[in-house]
Amino acid sequence: DEFATLHAFSRAVTEALDEVSESSAGDAGVALSRAVWELLEGYFVTKGGGLGVGTDEIVSWYRKNAANLALGKDSASARLRVLLDAFNQSARPEEELGYWDMIATMVAIGWIDAAIDLINMHSSWAEWRLRKTSVQPQVELMEAAVALLQTLPRLGGDDGGAANVPQFTSFRNAWL
């Protein structure tokens, strides 16, 4: 069977990369090779049966390998660090350039918890805790956004995601 042969090959490459990774910890080339292999394997071999439908697996791969993809000061992770530093130093992070785009990007790549953390940095929360009632509309909108993000349908995974594409489509249509 061709799939059995492919899976055996895939396991052999993964095991070889595991051995090399253990013996050369910290080697960026090995880490990048492993990241590329895991992406190819996740998309074309194991998850989705080669049909390219392992969406959650691709997002999980990105979460796991984002640091291995950091290639210099213009990398996504370097830009993220600069933005997060600016947000942390600001009394009103939501007014900083890139705040809302960062939330949208994090949601798009599946970093829902990180997006919620950024929403929680909004200055209205601090003002609300100080009993400033004029921020109630902003707080209610952010609470609604967080609730929507927390209930966002997911494909696959062990955390209650849809088992297949038709089920995901059904969950997503009901969610919308």
Backbone as JSON, one array per atom type, in Angstrom:
{
  "sequence": "DEFATLHAFSRAVTEALDEVSESSAGDAGVALSRAVWELLEGYFVTKGGGLGVGTDEIVSWYRKNAANLALGKDSASARLRVLLDAFNQSARPEEELGYWDMIATMVAIGWIDAAIDLINMHSSWAEWRLRKTSVQPQVELMEAAVALLQTLPRLGGDDGGAANVPQFTSFRNAWL",
  "N": [[0.85, -1.18, 0.0], [0.59, 2.19, -0.88], [0.21, 4.39, 0.85], [0.92, 3.3, 3.34], [3.64, 2.86, 2.92], [4.48, 5.48, 2.53], [3.88, 6.57, 5.08], [5.63, 5.06, 6.66], [8.09, 5.94, 5.66], [7.86, 8.63, 6.37], [7.81, 8.45, 9.2], [10.41, 7.45, 9.58], [12.03, 9.58, 8.68], [11.27, 11.53, 10.54], [12.17, 10.33, 12.93], [14.94, 10.3, 12.41], [15.43, 13.06, 12.29], [14.77, 13.67, 14.93], [16.88, 12.41, 16.29], [19.11, 13.86, 15.3], [18.4, 16.41, 16.19], [18.55, 16.13, 18.97], [21.3, 15.7, 19.32], [22.41, 18.02, 18.41], [21.55, 20.38, 19.77], [20.15, 23.6, 19.66], [21.12, 24.3, 17.18], [20.4, 26.24, 14.52], [19.97, 25.56, 11.83], [19.28, 22.85, 11.9], [16.95, 23.0, 13.42], [15.36, 24.52, 11.7], [15.22, 22.79, 9.51], [13.82, 20.68, 10.66], [11.42, 21.98, 11.24], [10.48, 22.57, 8.65], [10.17, 19.96, 7.66], [8.17, 18.98, 9.43], [6.06, 20.62, 8.71], [5.59, 19.87, 6.02], [5.0, 17.16, 6.43], [2.76, 17.32, 8.14], [0.91, 18.57, 6.48], [0.8, 17.11, 4.06], [0.99, 14.36, 4.64], [0.35, 13.01, 7.31], [-1.85, 14.35, 8.83], [-5.08, 14.98, 7.71], [-4.85, 13.24, 5.64], [-3.31, 13.75, 3.36], [-4.8, 15.51, 1.97], [-4.66, 18.14, 2.56], [-6.17, 19.34, 4.62], [-5.67, 19.73, 7.27], [-6.01, 21.97, 9.1], [-5.93, 22.97, 11.86], [-3.68, 21.61, 12.68], [-1.71, 22.79, 11.14], [-1.74, 25.37, 12.19], [-0.98, 24.74, 14.81], [1.56, 23.79, 14.24], [2.78, 26.17, 13.41], [2.7, 27.67, 15.79], [4.43, 26.13, 17.36], [6.83, 26.27, 15.91], [7.44, 28.91, 15.37], [9.54, 30.41, 16.5], [11.74, 29.2, 15.31], [11.57, 30.19, 12.81], [12.34, 32.75, 12.91], [14.13, 35.06, 11.42], [16.25, 37.23, 11.69], [16.25, 40.86, 12.22], [14.02, 41.8, 10.9], [12.14, 39.85, 11.02], [9.0, 38.18, 11.66], [8.64, 37.55, 14.37], [10.47, 39.26, 15.61], [9.43, 41.76, 14.95], [7.02, 41.49, 16.3], [7.9, 41.43, 18.99], [8.87, 44.08, 19.24], [6.49, 45.55, 18.88], [4.96, 44.56, 21.07], [6.52, 45.47, 23.2], [6.15, 48.23, 22.88], [3.38, 48.36, 23.33], [3.23, 47.49, 26.0], [4.54, 49.56, 27.32], [2.92, 51.68, 27.0], [0.29, 53.83, 28.11], [-2.09, 53.73, 26.89], [-2.51, 51.3, 25.04], [-4.15, 50.59, 22.89], [-4.14, 52.74, 21.2], [-1.73, 52.71, 20.02], [0.24, 52.29, 17.09], [-0.46, 49.53, 15.12], [-1.69, 47.9, 17.03], [-4.43, 46.97, 16.75], [-4.22, 45.68, 14.29], [-2.43, 43.7, 15.03], [-3.97, 42.15, 16.76], [-5.88, 41.17, 14.94], [-4.18, 39.7, 13.25], [-3.18, 37.75, 15.0], [-5.52, 36.34, 15.59], [-6.06, 35.37, 13.03], [-3.98, 33.54, 12.62], [-4.52, 31.73, 14.51], [-3.8, 32.16, 17.15], [-5.47, 32.52, 19.51], [-5.63, 32.82, 22.33], [-3.49, 34.58, 22.77], [-4.39, 36.79, 21.34], [-6.59, 37.46, 22.89], [-5.25, 38.15, 25.23], [-4.02, 40.51, 24.33], [-6.29, 42.08, 23.86], [-7.08, 42.33, 26.48], [-5.19, 44.13, 27.37], [-6.12, 46.59, 26.76], [-6.81, 49.94, 27.6], [-9.27, 50.59, 28.68], [-10.11, 48.6, 30.41], [-8.61, 49.0, 32.77], [-9.55, 51.51, 33.47], [-12.23, 50.87, 33.91], [-12.02, 49.23, 36.15], [-11.43, 51.18, 37.96], [-13.82, 52.28, 38.39], [-14.82, 53.98, 36.42], [-17.43, 54.91, 34.69], [-17.91, 55.76, 32.1], [-16.55, 54.22, 30.29], [-17.92, 51.9, 29.95], [-19.36, 51.05, 27.55], [-17.17, 50.37, 25.8], [-15.92, 48.33, 27.29], [-17.96, 46.41, 27.39], [-18.16, 45.79, 24.66], [-15.62, 44.67, 24.24], [-15.75, 42.49, 25.98], [-17.69, 41.0, 24.65], [-16.34, 40.49, 22.25], [-14.23, 38.89, 23.21], [-15.71, 36.72, 24.16], [-16.75, 35.75, 21.74], [-14.36, 35.0, 20.45], [-13.5, 32.97, 22.15], [-15.33, 31.0, 21.63], [-14.94, 30.29, 19.04], [-15.2, 28.14, 16.29], [-13.23, 25.17, 15.74], [-11.13, 23.16, 13.69], [-10.5, 19.79, 14.03], [-8.08, 18.54, 16.42], [-7.64, 17.99, 19.97], [-9.22, 19.36, 21.69], [-12.02, 19.48, 21.56], [-12.61, 20.2, 18.96], [-14.01, 20.19, 15.61], [-14.51, 17.05, 14.0], [-14.23, 16.56, 11.31], [-14.18, 18.05, 7.99], [-16.87, 18.62, 6.93], [-18.33, 18.66, 9.38], [-17.0, 20.75, 10.7], [-17.67, 22.86, 8.98], [-20.42, 22.94, 9.4], [-20.45, 23.58, 12.17], [-19.21, 26.08, 12.01], [-20.98, 27.58, 10.4], [-23.21, 27.62, 12.1], [-22.09, 29.05, 14.17], [-21.55, 31.53, 13.03]],
  "CA": [[0.0, 0.0, 0.0], [1.42, 3.4, -1.02], [0.11, 5.21, 2.07], [1.72, 2.65, 4.39], [5.04, 3.14, 2.59], [4.68, 6.91, 2.8], [3.89, 6.77, 6.53], [6.87, 4.48, 7.16], [9.13, 6.89, 5.29], [7.65, 9.82, 7.2], [8.28, 8.13, 10.55], [11.87, 7.31, 9.53], [12.61, 10.93, 8.6], [11.02, 12.17, 11.83], [13.09, 9.74, 13.9], [16.28, 10.79, 12.09], [15.48, 14.45, 12.73], [14.8, 13.64, 16.39], [18.25, 12.08, 16.71], [19.98, 14.98, 14.98], [18.0, 17.51, 17.06], [19.07, 15.87, 20.32], [22.75, 15.81, 19.35], [22.85, 19.36, 18.02], [20.59, 21.34, 20.35], [20.46, 25.0, 19.44], [21.53, 24.52, 15.8], [19.27, 26.84, 13.8], [19.75, 24.83, 10.6], [18.55, 21.62, 12.23], [15.61, 23.4, 13.85], [14.61, 24.94, 10.51], [14.95, 21.57, 8.73], [12.76, 19.95, 11.35], [10.18, 22.75, 11.06], [10.03, 22.37, 7.27], [9.67, 18.59, 7.54], [6.9, 18.85, 10.16], [5.03, 21.28, 7.91], [5.28, 19.0, 4.89], [4.37, 15.95, 6.95], [1.43, 17.65, 8.64], [0.01, 18.98, 5.41], [0.66, 16.14, 2.99], [1.08, 12.95, 5.0], [-0.4, 12.46, 8.44], [-3.13, 14.99, 9.1], [-5.85, 15.28, 6.52], [-4.66, 12.2, 4.64], [-2.74, 14.27, 2.12], [-5.78, 16.37, 1.29], [-4.41, 19.51, 2.93], [-7.26, 19.88, 5.43], [-5.25, 19.73, 8.68], [-5.89, 23.39, 9.46], [-5.46, 23.16, 13.23], [-2.33, 21.1, 12.76], [-0.82, 23.81, 10.57], [-1.66, 26.44, 13.19], [-0.15, 24.21, 15.9], [2.93, 23.77, 13.74], [3.3, 27.54, 13.44], [2.95, 28.03, 17.19], [5.61, 25.4, 17.84], [8.03, 26.56, 15.14], [7.58, 30.33, 15.06], [10.88, 30.87, 16.89], [12.69, 28.68, 14.33], [11.41, 30.95, 11.59], [12.8, 34.11, 13.17], [15.33, 35.24, 10.62], [16.77, 38.58, 11.73], [15.49, 41.94, 12.84], [12.78, 42.04, 10.17], [11.28, 38.68, 11.11], [7.7, 38.42, 12.3], [8.77, 37.52, 15.83], [11.17, 40.47, 16.05], [8.45, 42.86, 14.88], [6.06, 41.26, 17.39], [8.52, 41.88, 20.24], [8.9, 45.54, 19.24], [5.13, 46.02, 19.12], [4.56, 44.24, 22.44], [7.22, 46.41, 24.09], [5.46, 49.51, 22.77], [2.09, 48.23, 23.99], [3.45, 47.38, 27.45], [5.01, 50.84, 27.85], [1.91, 52.7, 26.73], [-0.88, 53.9, 28.99], [-3.24, 53.43, 26.03], [-1.99, 50.45, 23.96], [-5.06, 50.55, 21.74], [-3.84, 53.88, 20.33], [-0.43, 52.47, 19.39], [0.21, 51.78, 15.72], [-0.32, 48.08, 15.01], [-2.41, 47.16, 18.08], [-5.6, 46.27, 16.21], [-3.72, 44.75, 13.27], [-1.81, 42.57, 15.72], [-5.06, 41.29, 17.23], [-6.43, 40.48, 13.77], [-3.19, 38.73, 12.79], [-3.15, 36.64, 15.95], [-6.73, 35.54, 15.36], [-5.93, 34.71, 11.74], [-3.06, 32.39, 12.69], [-4.98, 30.8, 15.54], [-3.29, 32.5, 18.49], [-6.65, 33.12, 20.13], [-5.3, 33.25, 23.7], [-2.63, 35.77, 22.67], [-5.25, 37.9, 20.91], [-7.37, 37.84, 24.07], [-4.32, 38.87, 26.1], [-3.88, 41.88, 23.81], [-7.54, 42.79, 24.14], [-7.06, 42.64, 27.92], [-4.27, 45.24, 27.6], [-6.84, 47.82, 26.44], [-6.85, 50.83, 28.77], [-10.62, 50.68, 29.24], [-10.23, 47.67, 31.53], [-8.08, 49.66, 33.97], [-10.48, 52.58, 33.83], [-13.43, 50.22, 34.43], [-11.71, 48.81, 37.53], [-11.43, 52.4, 38.78], [-15.23, 52.69, 38.43], [-15.12, 55.01, 35.43], [-18.57, 54.34, 33.97], [-17.96, 56.19, 30.7], [-15.92, 53.2, 29.43], [-18.75, 50.71, 29.94], [-19.61, 50.52, 26.2], [-15.97, 49.72, 25.29], [-15.72, 47.1, 28.04], [-18.97, 45.45, 26.94], [-17.77, 45.33, 23.32], [-14.46, 43.78, 24.37], [-16.24, 41.24, 26.57], [-18.37, 40.27, 23.57], [-15.3, 40.0, 21.33], [-13.54, 37.78, 23.88], [-16.63, 35.58, 24.18], [-16.78, 35.21, 20.38], [-13.09, 34.33, 20.19], [-13.42, 31.74, 22.94], [-16.24, 29.99, 21.07], [-14.61, 30.12, 17.63], [-15.08, 26.73, 15.91], [-11.9, 24.72, 15.32], [-11.1, 21.9, 12.97], [-9.58, 18.81, 14.61], [-7.54, 18.81, 17.74], [-8.2, 17.23, 21.09], [-9.95, 20.25, 22.58], [-13.42, 19.61, 21.18], [-12.77, 20.69, 17.61], [-14.78, 19.35, 14.69], [-13.78, 15.85, 13.6], [-14.0, 16.54, 9.87], [-14.5, 19.32, 7.33], [-18.31, 18.92, 6.94], [-18.75, 19.02, 10.74], [-16.46, 22.08, 10.94], [-18.5, 23.8, 8.21], [-21.68, 23.04, 10.13], [-20.18, 24.36, 13.41], [-18.89, 27.47, 11.65], [-22.22, 28.23, 9.96], [-24.02, 27.88, 13.29], [-21.39, 30.06, 14.98], [-21.69, 32.83, 12.36]],
  "C": [[0.89, 1.24, 0.0], [1.38, 4.27, 0.22], [0.93, 4.62, 3.21], [3.2, 2.92, 4.17], [5.38, 4.59, 2.9], [4.76, 7.17, 4.3], [5.17, 6.2, 7.15], [8.05, 5.4, 6.86], [9.06, 8.14, 6.18], [8.16, 9.6, 8.62], [9.81, 8.03, 10.61], [12.55, 8.67, 9.49], [12.43, 11.65, 9.93], [11.97, 11.64, 12.89], [14.52, 10.21, 13.67], [16.45, 12.25, 12.54], [15.49, 14.55, 14.25], [16.22, 13.39, 16.9], [19.2, 13.25, 16.47], [19.67, 16.16, 15.89], [18.58, 17.35, 18.45], [20.58, 16.08, 20.39], [23.26, 17.2, 18.98], [21.85, 20.41, 18.48], [21.07, 22.76, 20.1], [20.92, 25.31, 18.02], [20.33, 25.0, 15.0], [18.95, 26.08, 12.52], [18.96, 23.56, 10.83], [17.11, 21.96, 12.61], [14.75, 23.8, 12.65], [14.28, 23.73, 9.64], [13.8, 20.79, 9.35], [11.41, 20.66, 11.15], [9.61, 22.54, 9.66], [9.46, 20.97, 7.1], [8.31, 18.44, 8.22], [5.76, 19.51, 9.38], [4.61, 20.39, 6.74], [4.53, 17.75, 5.34], [2.94, 16.23, 7.41], [0.44, 17.98, 7.54], [-0.26, 17.87, 4.41], [0.59, 14.68, 3.42], [0.1, 12.57, 6.1], [-1.76, 13.07, 8.64], [-3.83, 15.33, 7.81], [-5.63, 14.29, 5.39], [-4.12, 12.69, 3.32], [-3.68, 15.19, 1.37], [-5.61, 17.84, 1.67], [-5.5, 20.13, 3.78], [-6.92, 19.91, 6.91], [-5.03, 21.13, 9.2], [-5.35, 23.6, 10.87], [-4.04, 22.67, 13.4], [-1.33, 22.1, 12.2], [-0.67, 24.96, 11.55], [-0.8, 25.98, 14.37], [1.31, 24.17, 15.49], [3.54, 25.17, 13.82], [3.61, 27.98, 14.86], [4.25, 27.41, 17.68], [6.89, 25.89, 17.18], [8.25, 28.04, 14.84], [8.97, 30.84, 15.38], [11.93, 30.39, 15.89], [12.64, 29.45, 13.02], [11.86, 32.39, 11.73], [14.14, 34.31, 12.47], [15.73, 36.72, 10.6], [15.8, 39.61, 12.28], [14.17, 42.24, 12.14], [11.82, 40.86, 10.23], [9.98, 39.04, 11.82], [7.85, 38.45, 13.82], [9.5, 38.75, 16.36], [10.22, 41.67, 16.02], [7.42, 42.73, 16.0], [6.63, 41.74, 18.72], [8.55, 43.4, 20.34], [7.52, 46.11, 19.54], [4.68, 45.76, 20.55], [5.25, 45.14, 23.45], [6.53, 47.77, 24.07], [4.12, 49.47, 23.48], [2.25, 48.23, 25.51], [3.86, 48.71, 28.08], [3.97, 51.95, 27.71], [0.78, 52.65, 27.74], [-2.15, 53.55, 28.2], [-2.75, 52.6, 24.83], [-2.85, 50.46, 22.71], [-4.82, 51.7, 20.77], [-2.49, 53.74, 19.64], [-0.63, 51.89, 17.99], [0.42, 50.27, 15.74], [-1.11, 47.27, 16.02], [-3.56, 46.33, 17.49], [-5.2, 45.3, 15.1], [-3.11, 43.52, 13.91], [-2.89, 41.61, 16.23], [-5.64, 40.49, 16.05], [-5.47, 39.41, 13.25], [-3.16, 37.52, 13.7], [-4.38, 35.75, 15.8], [-6.59, 34.75, 14.07], [-5.02, 33.49, 11.79], [-3.41, 31.45, 13.83], [-4.45, 31.05, 16.93], [-4.38, 33.22, 19.27], [-6.34, 33.63, 21.53], [-4.43, 34.5, 23.7], [-3.45, 36.99, 22.25], [-6.09, 38.39, 22.1], [-6.49, 38.59, 25.07], [-4.13, 40.31, 25.64], [-5.14, 42.69, 24.06], [-7.58, 43.21, 25.62], [-6.08, 43.75, 28.28], [-4.95, 46.6, 27.36], [-7.02, 48.65, 27.71], [-8.23, 50.92, 29.41], [-10.81, 49.74, 30.42], [-9.76, 48.32, 32.83], [-9.01, 50.76, 34.42], [-11.77, 52.0, 34.42], [-13.22, 49.78, 35.87], [-11.68, 49.99, 38.49], [-12.82, 53.04, 38.83], [-15.56, 53.85, 37.49], [-16.19, 54.46, 34.49], [-18.63, 54.73, 32.5], [-17.32, 55.16, 29.76], [-16.75, 51.92, 29.34], [-19.03, 50.19, 28.53], [-18.38, 49.8, 25.61], [-15.74, 48.38, 25.97], [-16.71, 46.03, 27.58], [-18.65, 44.91, 25.55], [-16.59, 44.36, 23.38], [-14.85, 42.46, 25.01], [-16.92, 40.38, 25.52], [-17.35, 39.7, 22.59], [-14.55, 38.81, 21.93], [-14.43, 36.54, 23.89], [-16.71, 34.94, 22.79], [-15.49, 34.43, 20.08], [-12.99, 33.0, 20.93], [-14.32, 30.64, 22.4], [-16.0, 29.74, 19.59], [-14.46, 28.64, 17.28], [-13.68, 26.4, 15.42], [-12.03, 23.38, 14.62], [-10.07, 20.99, 13.62], [-9.14, 19.18, 16.0], [-8.27, 18.03, 18.82], [-9.06, 18.09, 22.01], [-11.38, 20.51, 22.11], [-13.65, 20.17, 19.79], [-13.58, 19.72, 16.76], [-13.91, 18.2, 14.19], [-13.46, 15.82, 12.11], [-14.47, 17.86, 9.27], [-16.01, 19.6, 7.28], [-18.82, 19.34, 8.33], [-18.25, 20.42, 11.09], [-17.31, 23.14, 10.23], [-19.83, 24.01, 8.9], [-21.52, 23.87, 11.4], [-19.98, 25.83, 13.07], [-20.14, 28.21, 11.21], [-23.13, 28.54, 11.14], [-23.41, 28.99, 14.12], [-21.58, 31.46, 14.38], [-23.09, 33.36, 12.56]]
}
